[in-house]
mmCIF file of C-alpha atoms and ligand atoms in Angstrom:
data_model
loop_
_atom_site.group_PDB
_atom_site.id
_atom_site.type_symbol
_atom_site.label_atom_id
_atom_site.label_comp_id
_atom_site.label_asym_id
_atom_site.label_seq_id
_atom_site.Cartn_x
_atom_site.Cartn_y
_atom_site.Cartn_z
ATOM 1 C CA UNK A 27 60.743 82.771 64.256
ATOM 2 C CA UNK A 28 64.234 83.384 62.990
ATOM 3 C CA UNK A 29 66.630 80.418 62.710
ATOM 4 C CA UNK A 30 68.728 81.426 65.723
ATOM 5 C CA UNK A 31 65.699 81.879 67.930
ATOM 6 C CA UNK A 32 64.259 78.534 66.840
ATOM 7 C CA UNK A 33 67.605 76.855 67.418
ATOM 8 C CA UNK A 34 67.874 78.298 70.927
ATOM 9 C CA UNK A 35 64.267 77.343 71.721
ATOM 10 C CA UNK A 36 65.047 73.753 70.675
ATOM 11 C CA UNK A 37 67.817 73.625 73.286
ATOM 12 C CA UNK A 38 65.271 74.439 75.996
ATOM 13 C CA UNK A 39 62.168 72.602 74.716
ATOM 14 C CA UNK A 40 63.279 69.245 73.317
ATOM 15 C CA UNK A 41 61.935 68.857 69.766
ATOM 16 C CA UNK A 42 61.363 65.079 70.087
ATOM 17 C CA UNK A 43 58.842 65.424 72.936
ATOM 18 C CA UNK A 44 57.973 69.126 72.803
ATOM 19 C CA UNK A 45 58.672 69.160 76.544
ATOM 20 C CA UNK A 46 61.270 70.520 78.926
ATOM 21 C CA UNK A 47 62.875 69.745 82.268
ATOM 22 C CA UNK A 48 64.474 72.954 83.464
ATOM 23 C CA UNK A 49 66.505 72.936 86.655
ATOM 24 C CA UNK A 50 66.035 76.180 88.604
ATOM 25 C CA UNK A 51 69.108 77.140 90.630
ATOM 26 C CA UNK A 52 68.711 80.917 90.535
ATOM 27 C CA UNK A 53 67.305 81.300 94.062
ATOM 28 C CA UNK A 54 70.423 82.946 95.498
ATOM 29 C CA UNK A 55 69.851 86.125 93.492
ATOM 30 C CA UNK A 56 67.322 87.274 96.082
ATOM 31 C CA UNK A 57 67.422 84.577 98.807
ATOM 32 C CA UNK A 58 71.182 84.327 99.360
ATOM 33 C CA UNK A 59 72.706 80.912 100.178
ATOM 34 C CA UNK A 60 69.476 78.911 100.172
ATOM 35 C CA UNK A 61 69.536 75.566 101.982
ATOM 36 C CA UNK A 62 71.186 72.872 99.825
ATOM 37 C CA UNK A 63 72.265 75.515 97.321
ATOM 38 C CA UNK A 64 75.003 76.970 99.549
ATOM 39 C CA UNK A 65 77.653 75.566 97.242
ATOM 40 C CA UNK A 66 76.059 75.789 93.787
ATOM 41 C CA UNK A 67 78.720 73.632 92.115
ATOM 42 C CA UNK A 68 78.003 70.730 94.453
ATOM 43 C CA UNK A 69 74.278 71.017 93.836
ATOM 44 C CA UNK A 70 74.395 71.520 90.084
ATOM 45 C CA UNK A 71 77.097 69.043 88.952
ATOM 46 C CA UNK A 72 75.306 65.754 89.644
ATOM 47 C CA UNK A 73 71.971 67.047 88.337
ATOM 48 C CA UNK A 74 73.137 68.808 85.179
ATOM 49 C CA UNK A 75 73.185 65.707 82.933
ATOM 50 C CA UNK A 76 69.465 65.176 83.552
ATOM 51 C CA UNK A 77 68.260 68.747 82.970
ATOM 52 C CA UNK A 78 67.436 69.992 79.477
ATOM 53 C CA UNK A 79 68.249 73.444 80.678
ATOM 54 C CA UNK A 80 69.645 75.116 83.767
ATOM 55 C CA UNK A 81 68.226 78.421 84.975
ATOM 56 C CA UNK A 82 70.717 80.534 86.898
ATOM 57 C CA UNK A 83 72.510 83.862 87.156
ATOM 58 C CA UNK A 84 75.730 84.735 85.348
ATOM 59 C CA UNK A 85 77.684 84.761 88.620
ATOM 60 C CA UNK A 86 76.821 81.159 89.428
ATOM 61 C CA UNK A 87 77.248 80.129 85.799
ATOM 62 C CA UNK A 88 80.803 81.509 85.711
ATOM 63 C CA UNK A 89 81.834 80.276 89.143
ATOM 64 C CA UNK A 90 80.078 76.942 89.379
ATOM 65 C CA UNK A 91 79.301 75.429 85.984
ATOM 66 C CA UNK A 92 81.793 73.639 83.776
ATOM 67 C CA UNK A 93 81.702 75.396 80.374
ATOM 68 C CA UNK A 94 82.031 72.063 78.593
ATOM 69 C CA UNK A 95 78.633 71.159 80.023
ATOM 70 C CA UNK A 96 76.312 69.862 77.343
ATOM 71 C CA UNK A 97 73.078 71.360 78.693
ATOM 72 C CA UNK A 98 71.627 74.679 77.719
ATOM 73 C CA UNK A 99 71.457 77.701 79.961
ATOM 74 C CA UNK A 100 68.604 80.086 80.669
ATOM 75 C CA UNK A 101 70.111 83.147 82.235
ATOM 76 C CA UNK A 102 68.194 85.057 84.882
ATOM 77 C CA UNK A 103 68.585 88.699 83.917
ATOM 78 C CA UNK A 104 66.222 90.422 86.353
ATOM 79 C CA UNK A 105 66.976 91.203 89.991
ATOM 80 C CA UNK A 106 68.305 94.010 92.139
ATOM 81 C CA UNK A 107 66.166 93.256 95.205
ATOM 82 C CA UNK A 108 66.440 90.885 98.166
ATOM 83 C CA UNK A 109 64.157 88.980 100.481
ATOM 84 C CA UNK A 110 64.917 91.484 103.286
ATOM 85 C CA UNK A 111 64.611 94.579 101.109
ATOM 86 C CA UNK A 112 61.687 96.924 100.788
ATOM 87 C CA UNK A 113 59.868 95.207 97.925
ATOM 88 C CA UNK A 114 60.914 92.158 95.977
ATOM 89 C CA UNK A 115 58.849 93.317 93.015
ATOM 90 C CA UNK A 116 61.052 96.378 92.431
ATOM 91 C CA UNK A 117 63.308 94.491 90.013
ATOM 92 C CA UNK A 118 65.361 95.831 87.131
ATOM 93 C CA UNK A 119 67.533 94.278 84.459
ATOM 94 C CA UNK A 120 70.856 93.064 85.932
ATOM 95 C CA UNK A 121 72.463 91.422 82.893
ATOM 96 C CA UNK A 122 72.548 92.819 79.370
ATOM 97 C CA UNK A 123 71.893 91.016 76.099
ATOM 98 C CA UNK A 124 75.552 91.216 75.035
ATOM 99 C CA UNK A 125 76.509 89.265 78.153
ATOM 100 C CA UNK A 126 73.792 86.660 77.538
ATOM 101 C CA UNK A 127 75.147 86.179 74.002
ATOM 102 C CA UNK A 128 78.744 86.002 75.241
ATOM 103 C CA UNK A 129 77.731 83.321 77.745
ATOM 104 C CA UNK A 130 76.004 81.420 74.942
ATOM 105 C CA UNK A 131 72.681 81.410 76.777
ATOM 106 C CA UNK A 132 69.802 79.656 75.056
ATOM 107 C CA UNK A 133 67.316 81.949 76.753
ATOM 108 C CA UNK A 134 66.973 84.769 79.232
ATOM 109 C CA UNK A 135 64.507 84.998 82.113
ATOM 110 C CA UNK A 136 62.973 87.820 84.063
ATOM 111 C CA UNK A 137 60.215 88.103 86.639
ATOM 112 C CA UNK A 138 57.111 90.168 86.108
ATOM 113 C CA UNK A 139 55.038 91.325 89.058
ATOM 114 C CA UNK A 140 51.477 91.772 87.852
ATOM 115 C CA UNK A 141 49.241 93.408 90.454
ATOM 116 C CA UNK A 142 52.163 94.926 92.357
ATOM 117 C CA UNK A 143 53.289 98.534 92.645
ATOM 118 C CA UNK A 144 56.000 97.652 90.118
ATOM 119 C CA UNK A 145 53.758 96.000 87.562
ATOM 120 C CA UNK A 146 54.376 98.615 84.848
ATOM 121 C CA UNK A 147 58.144 98.716 85.357
ATOM 122 C CA UNK A 148 58.511 94.937 85.134
ATOM 123 C CA UNK A 149 56.176 94.622 82.160
ATOM 124 C CA UNK A 150 58.071 97.338 80.284
ATOM 125 C CA UNK A 151 61.307 95.477 81.046
ATOM 126 C CA UNK A 152 59.743 92.367 79.539
ATOM 127 C CA UNK A 153 58.767 94.323 76.432
ATOM 128 C CA UNK A 154 62.311 95.681 76.068
ATOM 129 C CA UNK A 155 63.830 92.228 76.476
ATOM 130 C CA UNK A 156 61.462 90.739 73.916
ATOM 131 C CA UNK A 157 62.371 93.477 71.408
ATOM 132 C CA UNK A 158 66.038 92.815 72.046
ATOM 133 C CA UNK A 159 65.497 89.045 72.066
ATOM 134 C CA UNK A 160 63.823 89.196 68.659
ATOM 135 C CA UNK A 161 66.729 91.288 67.329
ATOM 136 C CA UNK A 162 69.330 88.839 68.622
ATOM 137 C CA UNK A 163 67.509 85.520 68.302
ATOM 138 C CA UNK A 164 67.233 85.071 72.072
ATOM 139 C CA UNK A 165 64.085 83.518 73.623
ATOM 140 C CA UNK A 166 62.659 85.303 76.658
ATOM 141 C CA UNK A 167 61.102 83.423 79.566
ATOM 142 C CA UNK A 168 58.754 85.468 81.762
ATOM 143 C CA UNK A 169 58.445 84.312 85.369
ATOM 144 C CA UNK A 170 55.083 85.152 86.929
ATOM 145 C CA UNK A 171 53.818 85.349 90.483
ATOM 146 C CA UNK A 172 56.958 85.316 92.619
ATOM 147 C CA UNK A 173 57.152 86.886 96.090
ATOM 148 C CA UNK A 174 54.086 88.478 97.639
ATOM 149 C CA UNK A 175 52.146 87.813 94.452
ATOM 150 C CA UNK A 176 52.505 84.129 95.246
ATOM 151 C CA UNK A 177 49.764 84.553 97.824
ATOM 152 C CA UNK A 178 47.326 85.172 95.018
ATOM 153 C CA UNK A 179 48.053 81.845 93.401
ATOM 154 C CA UNK A 180 44.677 81.093 91.808
ATOM 155 C CA UNK A 181 43.667 80.431 88.225
ATOM 156 C CA UNK A 182 42.215 83.905 87.667
ATOM 157 C CA UNK A 183 45.370 85.698 88.771
ATOM 158 C CA UNK A 184 47.794 83.302 87.106
ATOM 159 C CA UNK A 185 45.794 83.319 83.851
ATOM 160 C CA UNK A 186 45.930 87.124 83.877
ATOM 161 C CA UNK A 187 49.687 87.213 84.530
ATOM 162 C CA UNK A 188 50.510 84.519 81.973
ATOM 163 C CA UNK A 189 48.315 86.022 79.284
ATOM 164 C CA UNK A 190 49.880 89.448 79.734
ATOM 165 C CA UNK A 191 53.367 87.913 79.505
ATOM 166 C CA UNK A 192 52.417 86.112 76.291
ATOM 167 C CA UNK A 193 50.754 89.218 74.804
ATOM 168 C CA UNK A 194 53.938 91.212 75.392
ATOM 169 C CA UNK A 195 55.795 88.499 73.518
ATOM 170 C CA UNK A 196 57.385 86.131 76.058
ATOM 171 C CA UNK A 197 58.463 82.982 74.240
ATOM 172 C CA UNK A 198 57.977 80.808 77.346
ATOM 173 C CA UNK A 199 56.031 81.582 80.516
ATOM 174 C CA UNK A 200 56.796 80.158 83.923
ATOM 175 C CA UNK A 201 54.078 80.001 86.527
ATOM 176 C CA UNK A 202 52.679 77.918 89.377
ATOM 177 C CA UNK A 203 50.239 75.041 89.313
ATOM 178 C CA UNK A 204 46.786 75.801 90.725
ATOM 179 C CA UNK A 205 43.230 74.438 90.725
ATOM 180 C CA UNK A 206 41.643 74.877 87.273
ATOM 181 C CA UNK A 207 45.137 75.053 85.806
ATOM 182 C CA UNK A 208 43.754 74.273 82.342
ATOM 183 C CA UNK A 209 42.209 77.771 82.367
ATOM 184 C CA UNK A 210 45.701 79.229 82.790
ATOM 185 C CA UNK A 211 47.035 77.102 79.916
ATOM 186 C CA UNK A 212 44.059 77.737 77.608
ATOM 187 C CA UNK A 213 44.377 81.499 78.013
ATOM 188 C CA UNK A 214 48.118 81.596 77.342
ATOM 189 C CA UNK A 215 49.305 81.261 73.735
ATOM 190 C CA UNK A 216 52.929 80.762 74.853
ATOM 191 C CA UNK A 217 54.238 77.432 76.234
ATOM 192 C CA UNK A 218 54.061 77.172 80.019
ATOM 193 C CA UNK A 219 56.553 75.608 82.443
ATOM 194 C CA UNK A 220 55.636 75.111 86.081
ATOM 195 C CA UNK A 221 57.752 76.020 89.120
ATOM 196 C CA UNK A 222 57.815 73.590 92.005
ATOM 197 C CA UNK A 223 57.596 76.067 94.876
ATOM 198 C CA UNK A 224 58.626 75.297 98.470
ATOM 199 C CA UNK A 225 59.729 71.755 99.309
ATOM 200 C CA UNK A 226 57.001 69.142 99.658
ATOM 201 C CA UNK A 227 57.266 65.356 99.743
ATOM 202 C CA UNK A 228 58.656 63.695 96.625
ATOM 203 C CA UNK A 229 55.312 61.989 96.073
ATOM 204 C CA UNK A 230 53.488 65.334 96.171
ATOM 205 C CA UNK A 231 56.024 67.003 93.873
ATOM 206 C CA UNK A 232 55.678 64.204 91.330
ATOM 207 C CA UNK A 233 51.893 64.453 91.525
ATOM 208 C CA UNK A 234 52.174 68.181 90.920
ATOM 209 C CA UNK A 235 54.424 67.512 87.930
ATOM 210 C CA UNK A 236 51.978 64.991 86.504
ATOM 211 C CA UNK A 237 48.943 67.241 86.989
ATOM 212 C CA UNK A 238 50.784 70.159 85.376
ATOM 213 C CA UNK A 239 51.750 68.130 82.313
ATOM 214 C CA UNK A 240 48.393 66.452 81.913
ATOM 215 C CA UNK A 241 46.687 69.845 82.048
ATOM 216 C CA UNK A 242 48.870 71.315 79.327
ATOM 217 C CA UNK A 243 52.177 72.580 80.739
ATOM 218 C CA UNK A 244 55.090 71.682 78.463
ATOM 219 C CA UNK A 245 57.427 71.078 81.375
ATOM 220 C CA UNK A 246 58.744 72.181 84.708
ATOM 221 C CA UNK A 247 61.317 74.690 85.871
ATOM 222 C CA UNK A 248 61.859 73.057 89.235
ATOM 223 C CA UNK A 249 64.338 73.817 91.974
ATOM 224 C CA UNK A 250 63.836 73.074 95.650
ATOM 225 C CA UNK A 251 61.736 69.967 95.123
ATOM 226 C CA UNK A 252 64.685 68.466 93.298
ATOM 227 C CA UNK A 253 67.815 69.655 95.082
ATOM 228 C CA UNK A 254 66.339 69.829 98.586
ATOM 229 C CA UNK A 255 65.320 66.162 98.270
ATOM 230 C CA UNK A 256 67.454 63.668 100.183
ATOM 231 C CA UNK A 257 67.878 62.007 96.780
ATOM 232 C CA UNK A 258 68.162 64.744 94.152
ATOM 233 C CA UNK A 259 69.331 62.599 91.215
ATOM 234 C CA UNK A 260 66.580 59.973 91.616
ATOM 235 C CA UNK A 261 64.135 62.872 91.919
ATOM 236 C CA UNK A 262 65.136 64.615 88.706
ATOM 237 C CA UNK A 263 65.090 61.272 86.892
ATOM 238 C CA UNK A 264 61.547 60.652 88.151
ATOM 239 C CA UNK A 265 60.489 64.144 87.026
ATOM 240 C CA UNK A 266 61.968 63.435 83.567
ATOM 241 C CA UNK A 267 60.001 60.200 83.362
ATOM 242 C CA UNK A 268 56.757 62.163 83.659
ATOM 243 C CA UNK A 269 57.750 65.092 81.462
ATOM 244 C CA UNK A 270 59.398 63.185 78.615
ATOM 245 C CA UNK A 271 57.887 59.715 78.865
ATOM 246 C CA UNK A 272 54.350 60.494 80.018
ATOM 247 C CA UNK A 273 54.740 58.293 83.092
ATOM 248 C CA UNK A 274 52.016 58.460 85.720
ATOM 249 C CA UNK A 275 52.823 60.012 89.098
ATOM 250 C CA UNK A 276 52.833 56.506 90.611
ATOM 251 C CA UNK A 277 55.242 55.121 88.019
ATOM 252 C CA UNK A 278 57.555 58.077 88.599
ATOM 253 C CA UNK A 279 57.352 57.731 92.362
ATOM 254 C CA UNK A 280 58.065 54.008 92.132
ATOM 255 C CA UNK A 281 61.127 54.840 90.026
ATOM 256 C CA UNK A 282 62.208 57.442 92.578
ATOM 257 C CA UNK A 283 61.931 54.934 95.448
ATOM 258 C CA UNK A 284 63.817 52.255 93.513
ATOM 259 C CA UNK A 285 66.662 54.604 92.541
ATOM 260 C CA UNK A 286 66.853 56.130 96.027
ATOM 261 C CA UNK A 287 67.074 52.649 97.591
ATOM 262 C CA UNK A 288 69.800 51.477 95.238
ATOM 263 C CA UNK A 289 72.005 54.480 95.821
HETATM 264 C C1 R5P B 313 61.692 82.123 90.854
HETATM 265 O O1 R5P B 313 61.805 82.950 90.015
HETATM 266 C C2 R5P B 313 62.832 81.441 91.457
HETATM 267 O O2 R5P B 313 63.902 82.137 91.088
HETATM 268 C C3 R5P B 313 62.912 79.969 91.045
HETATM 269 O O3 R5P B 313 63.499 79.815 89.795
HETATM 270 C C4 R5P B 313 61.573 79.338 91.014
HETATM 271 O O4 R5P B 313 60.883 79.622 92.172
HETATM 272 C C5 R5P B 313 61.610 77.836 90.729
HETATM 273 O O5 R5P B 313 62.164 77.146 91.731
HETATM 274 P P1 R5P B 313 61.313 76.310 92.780
HETATM 275 O O6 R5P B 313 60.872 75.072 92.045
HETATM 276 O O7 R5P B 313 62.253 76.047 93.882
HETATM 277 O O8 R5P B 313 60.120 77.141 93.175
#
């Protein structure tokens, strides 16, 4: 890896623990004003100090994030479809590399849709971004299994998607937790971060975080299970405790309850 690429990677994956807490706030790019993310500034500001990296689009970055913010940014650069459109998988590139560099992103992210009608198109976009990323020192995060593909959330499918992303050259792969998750991790030579998915209880989300980390994920890229919680800051702190301090799910949940009570 070139110096610039390594430097950017170290802003996303913390070198002292080799782990990462990414805060996903990119949902509006296909879901519109998602519940509790209607006003992105309000959602992001209190959580930003506790996230190693924030994943979002350039529009929300410009409008809703203070540029003096210390944290790093992973810019979502794929999109062009919506939840009510014909097919969510029909994504293209919506933000160019020059813009990502201008915005001082530490990484760029795109979704791939393995098994869909648009598999080839999204995988070729990944290949192009990786070529460009290598030229410019910009890490590329490939997001697997969003949308309809989510229905196929089992180890065989996720291992296939993650491996293909890593083979094409993704520097980080984002996927979902599943039974036999270690098979997904073992088959993927790139570091894996886990998405939280739809809101569950805080206890369940912390258990999911713990299982993901103990089975080899290097972190989470979590959204709704943090900012749709009644207590988002205690929740992200509890997630950090697992990711960076190897806390058990119970220890993290106890911390969450204590912080939520003292608010
Ligand atoms: C997927 O690509 C979405 O844009 C989100 O970034 C992702 O689903 C993670 O957020 P959540 O934890 O809410 O699932």
